[in-house]
Coordinates of C-alpha atoms in Angstrom, one line a residue:
X262 CA 79.6 107.9 132.3
X263 CA 80.2 110.7 129.7
X264 CA 79.4 109.6 125.9
X265 CA 82.5 111.8 125.1
X266 CA 85.2 109.9 127.4
X267 CA 87.8 108.2 125.7
X268 CA 87.3 104.4 125.3
X269 CA 90.4 101.9 125.6
X270 CA 89.0 98.5 124.2
X271 CA 90.7 95.4 125.3
X272 CA 91.1 92.2 125.0
X273 CA 90.6 91.3 121.7
X274 CA 88.0 88.4 121.5
X275 CA 88.8 87.7 117.8
X276 CA 92.5 86.7 119.0
X277 CA 90.8 83.8 121.6
X278 CA 91.6 80.2 121.0
X279 CA 87.6 79.3 121.0
X280 CA 87.2 81.8 118.5
X281 CA 86.3 81.0 114.8
X282 CA 86.0 82.6 111.9
X283 CA 84.4 81.5 108.4
X284 CA 81.7 82.5 105.7
X285 CA 82.6 84.4 102.3
X286 CA 84.6 83.8 99.5
X287 CA 88.6 84.3 100.5
X288 CA 91.6 83.6 98.8
X289 CA 93.2 80.4 100.3
X290 CA 96.8 81.9 100.1
X291 CA 95.2 85.0 102.4
X292 CA 92.8 83.6 104.6
X293 CA 90.2 84.6 107.3
X294 CA 92.6 82.9 109.6
X295 CA 94.7 86.2 109.1
X296 CA 92.6 88.5 110.8
X297 CA 93.8 86.5 114.1
X298 CA 97.6 87.5 113.1
X299 CA 99.0 90.5 114.8
X300 CA 100.8 91.4 112.1
X301 CA 98.9 93.7 109.6
X302 CA 100.9 93.1 106.8
X303 CA 99.3 89.6 106.9
X304 CA 95.8 90.0 105.5
X305 CA 92.7 88.1 104.5
X306 CA 91.7 89.0 100.8
X307 CA 88.5 87.8 98.8
X308 CA 88.2 86.2 95.8
X309 CA 86.1 89.2 94.2
X310 CA 83.7 91.8 95.1
X311 CA 80.4 89.6 95.1
X312 CA 78.6 90.6 98.4
X313 CA 78.3 87.0 99.1
X314 CA 82.2 86.7 99.1
X315 CA 83.1 89.8 101.2
X316 CA 81.4 88.9 104.5
X317 CA 82.4 86.8 107.6
X318 CA 81.3 85.2 110.4
X319 CA 82.9 85.5 114.0
X320 CA 81.6 82.7 116.1
X321 CA 83.3 83.5 120.0
X322 CA 82.1 79.7 121.1
X323 CA 79.9 81.6 124.0
X324 CA 78.4 84.6 124.6
X325 CA 80.8 87.7 124.8
X326 CA 80.7 91.3 125.5
X327 CA 81.2 93.1 122.5
X328 CA 81.0 97.1 122.2
X329 CA 83.8 98.3 120.0
X330 CA 84.1 96.8 116.5
X331 CA 87.2 98.2 114.4
X332 CA 89.0 97.4 111.1
X333 CA 92.2 99.3 112.0
X334 CA 93.2 99.3 108.0
X335 CA 90.5 98.3 105.6
X336 CA 92.0 98.3 101.8
X337 CA 88.7 98.9 99.7
X338 CA 87.6 101.8 97.7
X339 CA 85.9 105.4 98.5
X340 CA 82.3 103.8 98.3
X341 CA 83.1 100.8 100.6
X342 CA 80.3 100.4 103.3
X343 CA 80.5 97.9 106.1
X344 CA 77.7 96.3 108.4
X345 CA 78.2 94.6 111.9
X346 CA 75.3 92.4 113.2
X347 CA 75.6 90.2 116.3
X348 CA 73.1 87.7 116.7
X349 CA 72.1 85.1 119.3
X350 CA 72.5 82.0 116.9
X351 CA 74.5 81.9 113.6
X352 CA 71.5 82.9 111.7
X353 CA 71.1 86.5 109.6
X354 CA 66.9 86.3 109.5
X355 CA 66.8 86.3 113.3
X356 CA 66.5 89.4 115.2
X357 CA 69.7 91.1 116.1
X358 CA 71.1 91.7 119.1
X359 CA 72.5 94.8 117.6
X360 CA 73.0 96.2 114.1
X361 CA 75.2 99.1 113.2
X362 CA 73.5 99.4 109.6
X363 CA 75.2 100.0 106.3
X364 CA 78.0 102.9 107.1
X365 CA 80.4 104.3 104.8
X366 CA 84.2 103.2 105.2
X367 CA 85.1 106.9 104.2
X368 CA 82.5 109.4 105.8
X369 CA 82.5 113.3 105.7
X370 CA 85.8 114.4 107.6
X371 CA 86.0 117.6 106.8
X372 CA 83.4 120.1 108.9
X373 CA 81.6 122.8 107.1
X374 CA 83.5 126.2 106.7
X375 CA 87.2 124.0 107.2
X376 CA 87.8 123.9 103.2
X377 CA 88.1 127.4 100.8
X378 CA 85.8 127.3 97.8
X379 CA 87.4 125.2 95.0
X380 CA 89.1 122.5 96.9
X381 CA 88.3 119.2 95.9
X382 CA 86.5 118.3 98.9
X383 CA 84.7 121.4 99.1
X384 CA 81.7 120.4 98.2
X385 CA 81.0 116.6 99.8
X386 CA 83.6 117.1 102.7
X387 CA 84.9 113.8 101.8
X388 CA 88.7 112.5 101.4
X389 CA 89.6 113.1 97.7
X390 CA 91.2 109.7 95.7
X391 CA 94.5 110.9 96.4
X392 CA 94.6 111.2 100.1
X393 CA 92.5 108.2 100.2
X394 CA 95.1 106.0 98.3
X395 CA 97.6 107.3 101.0
X396 CA 95.6 106.6 104.2
X397 CA 93.8 103.5 104.6
X398 CA 90.5 104.3 106.4
X399 CA 89.9 102.6 109.5
X400 CA 86.1 101.5 110.3
X401 CA 85.2 101.8 113.7
X402 CA 82.0 100.5 115.3
X403 CA 81.0 101.7 119.0
X404 CA 77.6 100.6 120.4
X405 CA 76.0 102.7 123.0
X406 CA 76.0 99.6 125.6
X407 CA 78.2 96.3 125.4
X408 CA 76.5 93.9 123.4
X409 CA 76.2 90.4 124.8
X410 CA 76.2 88.0 121.6
X411 CA 78.3 84.5 120.5
X412 CA 77.6 85.4 116.9
X413 CA 78.7 88.4 114.7
X414 CA 78.5 88.9 111.4
X415 CA 80.9 91.3 109.4
X416 CA 79.8 92.7 105.6
X417 CA 81.6 94.7 103.3
X418 CA 80.2 96.2 100.1
X419 CA 82.6 97.5 97.7
X420 CA 80.9 96.1 94.6
X421 CA 82.4 99.1 92.4
X422 CA 85.7 98.9 93.8
X423 CA 88.5 99.0 91.1
X424 CA 90.8 96.8 92.9
X425 CA 88.8 93.6 92.8
X426 CA 88.8 92.6 95.8
X427 CA 88.8 93.5 99.6
X428 CA 91.5 93.3 101.9
X429 CA 91.4 93.0 105.7
X430 CA 94.7 92.5 107.8
X431 CA 92.7 92.8 110.9
X432 CA 89.4 92.7 112.9
X433 CA 89.3 94.0 116.9
X434 CA 85.9 92.7 118.8
X435 CA 86.2 94.3 122.5
X436 CA 84.6 95.5 125.4
X437 CA 85.5 99.3 125.6
X438 CA 86.8 100.6 129.6
X439 CA 85.1 104.2 128.7
X440 CA 86.8 105.8 132.1
X441 CA 84.3 107.4 134.5
X442 CA 86.2 110.5 134.9
X443 CA 87.7 111.7 131.3
X444 CA 91.7 112.5 130.9
X445 CA 92.6 115.7 132.3
X446 CA 93.6 118.7 130.5
X447 CA 97.3 118.7 128.9
X448 CA 96.7 115.6 126.7
X449 CA 98.5 115.4 123.3
X450 CA 98.5 113.7 120.3
X451 CA 101.5 113.8 117.4
X452 CA 102.3 112.7 114.4
X453 CA 105.9 110.8 115.5
X454 CA 108.0 110.3 112.4
X455 CA 110.3 107.4 112.1
X456 CA 112.5 108.4 109.1
X457 CA 116.0 109.0 109.7
X458 CA 118.4 111.4 108.9
X459 CA 122.2 111.3 107.7
X460 CA 124.6 114.1 106.8
X461 CA 127.5 113.9 104.8
X462 CA 130.7 115.9 105.7
X463 CA 129.4 118.4 102.9
X464 CA 126.2 118.7 104.7
X465 CA 123.8 117.1 102.4
X466 CA 121.2 115.1 104.2
X467 CA 119.9 111.9 102.9
X468 CA 116.5 110.3 104.4
X469 CA 115.6 106.8 104.9
X470 CA 111.9 107.8 104.9
X471 CA 109.4 105.8 107.0
X472 CA 106.0 106.1 107.9
X473 CA 105.3 108.0 110.9
X474 CA 103.1 106.7 114.0
X475 CA 100.6 108.3 116.0
X476 CA 101.4 108.8 119.9
X477 CA 98.9 109.7 122.4
X478 CA 99.9 110.9 125.9
X479 CA 97.4 111.4 128.7
X480 CA 96.5 111.0 132.3
X481 CA 93.2 109.9 134.3
X482 CA 93.3 111.8 137.7
X483 CA 90.8 110.6 140.8
X484 CA 89.7 107.4 139.3
X485 CA 87.6 105.3 142.0
X486 CA 90.1 103.0 143.3
X487 CA 88.0 99.9 142.1
X488 CA 87.7 101.0 139.0
X489 CA 91.5 101.9 138.5
X490 CA 92.6 98.7 139.5
X491 CA 89.6 96.4 138.0
X492 CA 90.5 98.2 134.3
X493 CA 93.8 100.0 134.2
X494 CA 95.5 97.7 136.4
X495 CA 94.4 94.6 134.8
X496 CA 95.2 96.1 131.8
X497 CA 98.6 96.9 132.6
X498 CA 98.7 92.8 133.2
X499 CA 97.2 91.4 130.8
X500 CA 98.6 93.9 127.7
X501 CA 101.8 94.6 129.2
X502 CA 104.0 96.6 126.2
X503 CA 103.2 94.4 123.7
X504 CA 99.6 93.5 123.6
X505 CA 97.2 95.6 121.2
X506 CA 94.3 97.7 122.5
X507 CA 91.8 99.9 120.3
X508 CA 92.0 103.6 121.1
X509 CA 89.2 106.0 120.7
X510 CA 89.7 109.6 121.6
X511 CA 86.0 111.1 121.7
X512 CA 83.6 108.3 120.2
X513 CA 80.3 111.0 119.6
X514 CA 83.1 113.3 117.6
X515 CA 82.3 111.5 114.2
X516 CA 84.1 113.6 111.9
X517 CA 87.9 113.7 113.0
X518 CA 87.0 110.2 114.5
X519 CA 89.7 108.1 111.8
X520 CA 92.1 111.0 113.1
X521 CA 91.9 109.9 116.9
X522 CA 91.2 106.1 116.8
X523 CA 93.8 103.5 116.0
X524 CA 95.1 100.1 116.7
X525 CA 97.9 100.9 119.4
X526 CA 100.2 99.2 122.4
X527 CA 101.3 100.9 125.7
X528 CA 104.5 102.2 125.0
X529 CA 104.9 102.2 128.8
X530 CA 103.3 101.5 131.9
X531 CA 103.0 103.7 134.8
X532 CA 102.4 103.6 138.5
X533 CA 99.0 103.8 139.6
X534 CA 98.9 106.8 141.9
X535 CA 97.0 106.7 145.1
X536 CA 96.1 110.6 144.8
X537 CA 93.7 111.0 147.5
X538 CA 91.6 108.6 149.6
X539 CA 89.5 106.2 147.5
X540 CA 91.1 107.8 144.2
X541 CA 93.9 106.6 141.6
X542 CA 95.7 108.6 139.6
X543 CA 97.4 107.2 136.2
X544 CA 99.1 108.2 132.9
X545 CA 99.2 106.4 129.5
X546 CA 101.1 106.3 126.4
X547 CA 99.7 104.8 123.7
X548 CA 101.9 104.2 120.4
X549 CA 100.1 103.4 117.0
X550 CA 100.4 100.0 115.4
X551 CA 101.0 100.6 111.9
X552 CA 102.3 97.0 110.6

């Protein structure tokens, strides 16, 4: 299995009925329970920026196989860091099953040589304050293998943030289907506009401005039948067109990761096609979930 193959992460174990979330210091009107709500406008907000406040435990009620940990929209400053640990028992002093270490929420996003001299991001390759205010950065942690653990600790460090709090609307923790054969050439991603326009009799245009969403379309050809039925077929049955998944186009390409990784749903379900003996093909159309 190629490390650069796309990942479709589902189901979200955080949404499970047995899952419990606690720890930290979160406002009662914006509690940690909101992390299980599919509506991103319902967020959990910390009381302050103390490290003891901006953390939480996820208890699945039993061991689960997690590989992808994602916070689709984390409201924090450019100095925010996040750490993910998985442990067998709820004790952070024990040796973890996995530890992602402290990672920047706003990492380097511009490859060397892509910016002209004098650009605000020329020296550090990081997003400007203006862009950061308009683009809530997703946090994505992909482990090399599925991690079997019951308890997961997520810590957020934004002690110098100007807001005085961090806001977390959703957490995704799921196994990741990484197809043994990557999508075929011809796949595409587009920012789909949602703005509507009306034209007056005189020709003037009036716009109802709305945020756009990313839409990705791709096909996977000649997947082994067992893999196609077990993963792609079951995913369609479980998620339909309303269930959420987290899509990562290339987990090994760190710099543009935020541009090609997002919370999504399947906009349409296509049939599994029996391409040749023992092999199946399928196409996907995934639309970003933004609200």
